[in-house]
PDB file of C-alpha atoms in Angstrom:
ATOM      1  CA  MET B   1     -71.921  76.863  34.188  1.00 50.00           C
ATOM      2  CA  THR B   2     -69.005  74.440  34.672  1.00 53.00           C
ATOM      3  CA  ARG B   3     -71.221  71.450  33.963  1.00 54.00           C
ATOM      4  CA  LYS B   4     -72.439  72.963  30.691  1.00 53.00           C
ATOM      5  CA  ARG B   5     -68.833  73.645  29.606  1.00 54.00           C
ATOM      6  CA  HIS B   6     -67.904  70.028  30.419  1.00 53.00           C
ATOM      7  CA  HIS B   7     -70.682  68.683  28.221  1.00 54.00           C
ATOM      8  CA  ALA B   8     -69.705  71.082  25.444  1.00 53.00           C
ATOM      9  CA  ASP B   9     -66.061  69.933  25.571  1.00 54.00           C
ATOM     10  CA  ALA B  10     -67.143  66.295  25.497  1.00 52.00           C
ATOM     11  CA  GLY B  11     -69.342  66.953  22.498  1.00 56.00           C
ATOM     12  CA  GLN B  12     -66.465  68.596  20.644  1.00 61.00           C
ATOM     13  CA  ALA B  13     -64.045  65.754  21.453  1.00 60.00           C
ATOM     14  CA  PHE B  14     -66.320  62.998  20.205  1.00 55.00           C
ATOM     15  CA  PRO B  15     -65.950  63.804  16.463  1.00 65.00           C
ATOM     16  CA  ILE B  16     -62.179  64.007  16.930  1.00 65.00           C
ATOM     17  CA  TYR B  17     -62.221  60.593  18.614  1.00 57.00           C
ATOM     18  CA  ILE B  18     -64.231  59.118  15.740  1.00 65.00           C
ATOM     19  CA  THR B  19     -61.808  60.627  13.211  1.00 63.00           C
ATOM     20  CA  VAL B  20     -58.761  59.242  15.021  1.00 60.00           C
ATOM     21  CA  VAL B  21     -60.293  55.769  15.350  1.00 57.00           C
ATOM     22  CA  GLY B  22     -61.313  55.818  11.698  1.00 54.00           C
ATOM     23  CA  GLY B  23     -57.788  56.789  10.691  1.00 54.00           C
ATOM     24  CA  LEU B  24     -56.289  54.002  12.764  1.00 53.00           C
ATOM     25  CA  LEU B  25     -58.669  51.462  11.249  1.00 55.00           C
ATOM     26  CA  PHE B  26     -57.759  52.667   7.767  1.00 52.00           C
ATOM     27  CA  LEU B  27     -54.051  52.274   8.542  1.00 54.00           C
ATOM     28  CA  ALA B  28     -54.672  48.796   9.932  1.00 53.00           C
ATOM     29  CA  PHE B  29     -56.484  47.718   6.777  1.00 48.00           C
ATOM     30  CA  ALA B  30     -53.777  49.336   4.648  1.00 53.00           C
ATOM     31  CA  TYR B  31     -51.059  47.369   6.476  1.00 51.00           C
ATOM     32  CA  LEU B  32     -53.135  44.227   6.026  1.00 55.00           C
ATOM     33  CA  ALA B  33     -53.334  44.870   2.287  1.00 56.00           C
ATOM     34  CA  VAL B  34     -49.578  45.394   2.124  1.00 55.00           C
ATOM     35  CA  GLY B  35     -49.046  42.171   4.057  1.00 61.00           C
ATOM     36  CA  GLN B  36     -51.344  40.242   1.725  1.00 63.00           C
ATOM     37  CA  ALA B  37     -49.478  41.551  -1.309  1.00 63.00           C
ATOM     38  CA  ALA B  38     -46.098  40.763   0.238  1.00 69.00           C
ATOM     39  CA  ALA B  39     -47.158  37.223   1.131  1.00 71.00           C
ATOM     40  CA  ASN B  40     -48.434  36.652  -2.389  1.00 74.00           C
ATOM     41  CA  ARG B  41     -45.232  38.054  -3.857  1.00 88.00           C
ATOM     42  CA  ASN B  42     -43.105  35.853  -1.580  1.00 86.00           C
ATOM     43  CA  GLY B  43     -45.112  32.848  -2.696  1.00 89.00           C
ATOM     44  CA  ALA B  44     -44.407  33.726  -6.327  1.00 91.00           C
ATOM     45  CA  GLN B  45     -40.681  34.078  -5.660  1.00 93.00           C
ATOM     46  CA  THR B  46     -40.556  30.761  -3.807  1.00 93.00           C
ATOM     47  CA  ALA B  47     -42.281  29.067  -6.726  1.00 95.00           C
ATOM     48  CA  ALA B  48     -39.941  30.700  -9.255  1.00 97.00           C
ATOM     49  CA  ASP B  49     -36.844  29.686  -7.292  1.00 97.00           C
ATOM     50  CA  ALA B  50     -38.036  26.088  -6.951  1.00 97.00           C
ATOM     51  CA  ALA B  51     -39.001  25.877 -10.622  1.00 98.00           C
ATOM     52  CA  ALA B  52     -35.678  27.229 -11.920  1.00 98.00           C
ATOM     53  CA  LEU B  53     -33.693  24.934  -9.635  1.00 98.00           C
ATOM     54  CA  ALA B  54     -35.769  21.929 -10.704  1.00 98.00           C
ATOM     55  CA  ALA B  55     -35.129  22.549 -14.405  1.00 97.00           C
ATOM     56  CA  ALA B  56     -31.405  23.015 -13.772  1.00 97.00           C
ATOM     57  CA  GLN B  57     -31.163  19.917 -11.565  1.00 97.00           C
ATOM     58  CA  GLU B  58     -32.856  17.822 -14.230  1.00 97.00           C
ATOM     59  CA  ARG B  59     -30.255  19.007 -16.758  1.00 97.00           C
ATOM     60  CA  ARG B  60     -27.488  18.289 -14.224  1.00 97.00           C
ATOM     61  CA  ASP B  61     -28.763  14.734 -13.818  1.00 97.00           C
ATOM     62  CA  GLN B  62     -28.855  14.284 -17.594  1.00 97.00           C
ATOM     63  CA  LEU B  63     -25.286  15.545 -17.948  1.00 97.00           C
ATOM     64  CA  SER B  64     -24.148  13.261 -15.146  1.00 96.00           C
ATOM     65  CA  GLY B  65     -25.813  10.339 -16.902  1.00 95.00           C
ATOM     66  CA  ALA B  66     -24.071  11.274 -20.152  1.00 96.00           C
ATOM     67  CA  TRP B  67     -20.732  11.370 -18.323  1.00 95.00           C
ATOM     68  CA  LEU B  68     -21.304   7.873 -16.941  1.00 93.00           C
ATOM     69  CA  GLU B  69     -22.240   6.593 -20.383  1.00 93.00           C
ATOM     70  CA  ASN B  70     -18.993   8.025 -21.740  1.00 93.00           C
ATOM     71  CA  LEU B  71     -16.824   7.011 -18.799  1.00 92.00           C
ATOM     72  CA  LEU B  72     -14.459   5.126 -21.099  1.00 91.00           C
ATOM     73  CA  ASP B  73     -14.253   7.988 -23.592  1.00 92.00           C
ATOM     74  CA  PRO B  74     -12.481  10.823 -21.708  1.00 92.00           C
ATOM     75  CA  GLU B  75     -12.274  12.956 -24.836  1.00 91.00           C
ATOM     76  CA  LYS B  76     -15.992  13.714 -24.391  1.00 93.00           C
ATOM     77  CA  TRP B  77     -15.783  14.629 -20.715  1.00 94.00           C
ATOM     78  CA  GLN B  78     -14.988  18.316 -21.126  1.00 93.00           C
ATOM     79  CA  ASP B  79     -17.846  18.828 -23.579  1.00 95.00           C
ATOM     80  CA  ILE B  80     -20.207  17.242 -21.076  1.00 96.00           C
ATOM     81  CA  PHE B  81     -18.936  19.506 -18.282  1.00 95.00           C
ATOM     82  CA  ASP B  82     -19.560  22.421 -20.643  1.00 95.00           C
ATOM     83  CA  GLY B  83     -23.169  21.277 -21.105  1.00 95.00           C
ATOM     84  CA  VAL B  84     -22.828  19.514 -24.460  1.00 94.00           C
ATOM     85  CA  ALA B  85     -23.891  15.887 -24.717  1.00 94.00           C
ATOM     86  CA  GLU B  86     -25.920  13.612 -26.941  1.00 93.00           C
ATOM     87  CA  GLY B  87     -29.416  12.603 -25.936  1.00 91.00           C
ATOM     88  CA  LEU B  88     -30.259  15.629 -23.778  1.00 94.00           C
ATOM     89  CA  THR B  89     -33.989  16.297 -23.539  1.00 95.00           C
ATOM     90  CA  PRO B  90     -36.014  19.372 -22.491  1.00 95.00           C
ATOM     91  CA  THR B  91     -36.204  19.895 -18.737  1.00 96.00           C
ATOM     92  CA  CYS B  92     -38.781  22.654 -18.321  1.00 97.00           C
ATOM     93  CA  TRP B  93     -41.405  20.064 -17.462  1.00 97.00           C
ATOM     94  CA  ARG B  94     -39.707  19.822 -14.078  1.00 97.00           C
ATOM     95  CA  ALA B  95     -40.086  23.571 -13.651  1.00 97.00           C
ATOM     96  CA  GLU B  96     -43.812  23.233 -14.337  1.00 97.00           C
ATOM     97  CA  GLN B  97     -44.103  20.456 -11.757  1.00 97.00           C
ATOM     98  CA  LEU B  98     -42.383  22.442  -9.009  1.00 96.00           C
ATOM     99  CA  ALA B  99     -44.338  25.591  -9.814  1.00 96.00           C
ATOM    100  CA  ALA B 100     -47.588  23.632  -9.546  1.00 96.00           C
ATOM    101  CA  ASP B 101     -46.442  22.197  -6.211  1.00 95.00           C
ATOM    102  CA  ASN B 102     -46.125  25.809  -5.022  1.00 94.00           C
ATOM    103  CA  ASP B 103     -49.553  26.819  -6.393  1.00 93.00           C
ATOM    104  CA  ALA B 104     -48.167  28.755  -9.359  1.00 95.00           C
ATOM    105  CA  THR B 105     -48.010  28.490 -13.141  1.00 96.00           C
ATOM    106  CA  VAL B 106     -44.934  28.777 -15.367  1.00 97.00           C
ATOM    107  CA  LEU B 107     -45.251  31.663 -17.811  1.00 97.00           C
ATOM    108  CA  SER B 108     -41.855  31.092 -19.451  1.00 97.00           C
ATOM    109  CA  CYS B 109     -38.900  28.764 -19.075  1.00 97.00           C
ATOM    110  CA  ASN B 110     -35.750  29.413 -21.073  1.00 95.00           C
ATOM    111  CA  ALA B 111     -32.330  27.824 -21.251  1.00 92.00           C
ATOM    112  CA  ASP B 112     -29.849  30.696 -21.136  1.00 90.00           C
ATOM    113  CA  GLY B 113     -27.029  29.015 -22.975  1.00 89.00           C
ATOM    114  CA  LEU B 114     -26.123  25.486 -21.918  1.00 91.00           C
ATOM    115  CA  LEU B 115     -25.835  25.722 -18.144  1.00 96.00           C
ATOM    116  CA  SER B 116     -28.486  28.174 -16.995  1.00 96.00           C
ATOM    117  CA  TYR B 117     -32.289  28.357 -16.785  1.00 97.00           C
ATOM    118  CA  THR B 118     -34.543  31.368 -16.242  1.00 97.00           C
ATOM    119  CA  VAL B 119     -38.144  30.768 -15.212  1.00 97.00           C
ATOM    120  CA  GLU B 120     -41.008  33.226 -14.745  1.00 97.00           C
ATOM    121  CA  VAL B 121     -44.082  32.156 -12.788  1.00 96.00           C
ATOM    122  CA  GLN B 122     -47.420  33.595 -11.755  1.00 94.00           C
ATOM    123  CA  THR B 123     -49.343  32.687  -8.627  1.00 91.00           C
ATOM    124  CA  ASN B 124     -52.634  30.877  -9.080  1.00 91.00           C
ATOM    125  CA  LYS B 125     -54.163  32.773  -6.168  1.00 87.00           C
ATOM    126  CA  THR B 126     -54.883  36.479  -6.174  1.00 79.00           C
ATOM    127  CA  VAL B 127     -53.829  38.912  -3.479  1.00 65.00           C
ATOM    128  CA  GLY B 128     -57.437  38.910  -2.226  1.00 58.00           C
ATOM    129  CA  ASP B 129     -59.965  41.535  -1.171  1.00 50.00           C
ATOM    130  CA  SER B 130     -58.563  44.626   0.514  1.00 49.00           C
ATOM    131  CA  ILE B 131     -59.068  48.384   0.675  1.00 47.00           C
ATOM    132  CA  VAL B 132     -56.782  48.704  -2.352  1.00 54.00           C
ATOM    133  CA  PRO B 133     -58.880  48.496  -5.527  1.00 53.00           C
ATOM    134  CA  GLY B 134     -58.064  45.674  -7.920  1.00 54.00           C
ATOM    135  CA  THR B 135     -56.300  43.330  -5.490  1.00 54.00           C
ATOM    136  CA  GLU B 136     -59.146  40.835  -5.715  1.00 65.00           C
ATOM    137  CA  THR B 137     -57.949  39.930  -9.232  1.00 71.00           C
ATOM    138  CA  LYS B 138     -54.234  40.766  -8.858  1.00 82.00           C
ATOM    139  CA  LYS B 139     -51.768  37.873  -9.147  1.00 86.00           C
ATOM    140  CA  SER B 140     -48.054  38.083  -8.426  1.00 89.00           C
ATOM    141  CA  ARG B 141     -45.228  37.268 -10.803  1.00 91.00           C
ATOM    142  CA  ALA B 142     -41.598  36.451 -10.111  1.00 94.00           C
ATOM    143  CA  THR B 143     -38.515  35.379 -12.033  1.00 96.00           C
ATOM    144  CA  ALA B 144     -35.538  33.256 -10.999  1.00 97.00           C
ATOM    145  CA  THR B 145     -32.396  32.004 -12.708  1.00 97.00           C
ATOM    146  CA  ALA B 146     -30.584  28.815 -11.745  1.00 98.00           C
ATOM    147  CA  VAL B 147     -27.041  28.001 -12.833  1.00 97.00           C
ATOM    148  CA  ILE B 148     -25.308  24.647 -13.326  1.00 97.00           C
ATOM    149  CA  GLU B 149     -21.645  24.911 -12.434  1.00 96.00           C
ATOM    150  CA  PRO B 150     -19.122  22.108 -13.101  1.00 96.00           C
ATOM    151  CA  ARG B 151     -17.298  21.107  -9.939  1.00 95.00           C
ATOM    152  CA  CYS B 152     -14.454  19.200 -11.582  1.00 93.00           C
ATOM    153  CA  GLY B 153     -11.577  19.658 -13.973  1.00 89.00           C
ATOM    154  CA  ILE B 154      -9.809  16.904 -15.862  1.00 85.00           C
ATOM    155  CA  ASP B 155      -6.263  15.940 -15.038  1.00 69.00           C
ATOM    156  CA  LEU B 156      -5.117  14.278 -18.246  1.00 65.00           C
ATOM    157  CA  PRO B 157      -2.324  11.703 -17.878  1.00 60.00           C
ATOM    158  CA  ALA B 158       1.017  12.480 -19.468  1.00 61.00           C
ATOM    159  CA  PRO B 159       1.264  10.955 -22.943  1.00 60.00           C
ATOM    160  CA  GLY B 160       3.379   7.839 -23.124  1.00 58.00           C
ATOM    161  CA  PRO B 161       5.162   6.208 -26.051  1.00 58.00           C
ATOM    162  CA  GLU B 162       3.085   6.224 -29.199  1.00 56.00           C
ATOM    163  CA  GLU B 163       3.041   2.467 -29.458  1.00 44.00           C
ATOM    164  CA  ASP B 164       1.581   2.178 -25.958  1.00 51.00           C
ATOM    165  CA  ALA B 165      -1.016   4.955 -26.311  1.00 47.00           C
ATOM    166  CA  ASP B 166      -3.989   2.711 -27.120  1.00 50.00           C
ATOM    167  CA  GLU B 167      -3.164   0.275 -24.361  1.00 50.00           C
ATOM    168  CA  LYS B 168      -2.613   3.130 -21.872  1.00 47.00           C
ATOM    169  CA  GLU B 169      -6.043   4.646 -22.686  1.00 46.00           C
ATOM    170  CA  LYS B 170      -7.679   1.313 -21.978  1.00 51.00           C
ATOM    171  CA  GLU B 171      -5.948   0.916 -18.641  1.00 57.00           C
ATOM    172  CA  GLU B 172      -6.092   4.454 -17.244  1.00 78.00           C
ATOM    173  CA  LEU B 173      -8.688   7.170 -17.008  1.00 88.00           C
ATOM    174  CA  PRO B 174      -8.007  10.855 -16.269  1.00 89.00           C
ATOM    175  CA  THR B 175      -8.259  12.033 -12.683  1.00 89.00           C
ATOM    176  CA  LEU B 176     -11.124  14.387 -11.832  1.00 91.00           C
ATOM    177  CA  ASP B 177      -9.905  17.318  -9.739  1.00 91.00           C
ATOM    178  CA  CYS B 178     -13.009  18.570  -7.970  1.00 91.00           C
ATOM    179  CA  LYS B 179     -13.855  21.384  -5.591  1.00 90.00           C
ATOM    180  CA  GLY B 180     -13.104  20.798  -1.962  1.00 86.00           C
ATOM    181  CA  GLY B 181      -9.814  19.119  -2.746  1.00 86.00           C
ATOM    182  CA  ILE B 182     -11.513  15.897  -3.844  1.00 87.00           C
ATOM    183  CA  ASP B 183      -9.710  13.937  -6.554  1.00 89.00           C
ATOM    184  CA  TRP B 184     -11.466  11.032  -8.199  1.00 88.00           C
ATOM    185  CA  GLU B 185      -8.991   8.469  -9.478  1.00 87.00           C
ATOM    186  CA  LEU B 186     -11.189   6.449 -11.764  1.00 85.00           C
ATOM    187  CA  ASP B 187     -10.885   2.920 -12.999  1.00 82.00           C
ATOM    188  CA  PRO B 188     -13.010   1.229 -15.678  1.00 79.00           C
ATOM    189  CA  GLU B 189     -13.762  -1.535 -13.177  1.00 80.00           C
ATOM    190  CA  THR B 190     -15.026   0.839 -10.448  1.00 76.00           C
ATOM    191  CA  PRO B 191     -18.524  -0.225  -9.248  1.00 76.00           C
ATOM    192  CA  GLY B 192     -21.271   2.204 -10.191  1.00 74.00           C
ATOM    193  CA  ASP B 193     -22.144   3.046  -6.595  1.00 77.00           C
ATOM    194  CA  LEU B 194     -18.578   4.274  -6.029  1.00 84.00           C
ATOM    195  CA  LEU B 195     -18.524   6.606  -9.033  1.00 89.00           C
ATOM    196  CA  PRO B 196     -19.191  10.357  -8.664  1.00 92.00           C
ATOM    197  CA  LYS B 197     -22.848  11.300  -8.232  1.00 94.00           C
ATOM    198  CA  PRO B 198     -24.508  14.240 -10.038  1.00 95.00           C
ATOM    199  CA  GLU B 199     -23.944  16.503  -7.034  1.00 95.00           C
ATOM    200  CA  ASP B 200     -20.251  15.534  -7.066  1.00 95.00           C
ATOM    201  CA  LEU B 201     -19.873  16.626 -10.680  1.00 96.00           C
ATOM    202  CA  PHE B 202     -22.053  19.753 -10.785  1.00 97.00           C
ATOM    203  CA  ASP B 203     -23.298  22.465  -8.435  1.00 97.00           C
ATOM    204  CA  VAL B 204     -26.771  23.883  -8.994  1.00 97.00           C
ATOM    205  CA  HIS B 205     -27.617  27.225  -7.388  1.00 97.00           C
ATOM    206  CA  LEU B 206     -29.654  30.366  -7.921  1.00 97.00           C
ATOM    207  CA  ALA B 207     -27.829  33.047  -9.858  1.00 94.00           C
ATOM    208  CA  ASN B 208     -28.506  35.757  -7.265  1.00 72.00           C
TER     209      ASN B 208
END
């Protein structure tokens, strides 16, 4: 009698065991699907961040080049620090390059004003097959904004006698007061390799 009851209990437990194992397998596959989606999303965000920074850094380099070209014309310096300069060219091609390097495609790249870029990208790869329907064709999107921030202000020299103004402008350039307590006392004869570099003149960082 005891042996029969033992076999009966074992028979009843087996379906429960199968149900529990099936549930655990389902949860495991569900977590895997979530992980796949998260990895794909992280890849999209990495690509968006890199693309936005690349576009902003290209603009920073152009502005730095414009500042060097106008080194002897301090009246144009503030405009350049504000993002206004002659000869600036589109920079979103750099965003496309960096997105491609991160296996993504740029959907949009916009200059938000003069010193900011917002880029939206989409991954080239899908999330992949999973228990969640539709993931085999699902691609992730992400957006990032990069900001160009001037590091320096201009310390204009005190005006001298009117008759000496032209001569004074030729001899002296304004001092650049930059972040970190760095002051650049410039001279028209300063060698190019001793002049401020793009990263000395502008910070580039993600908005968030």
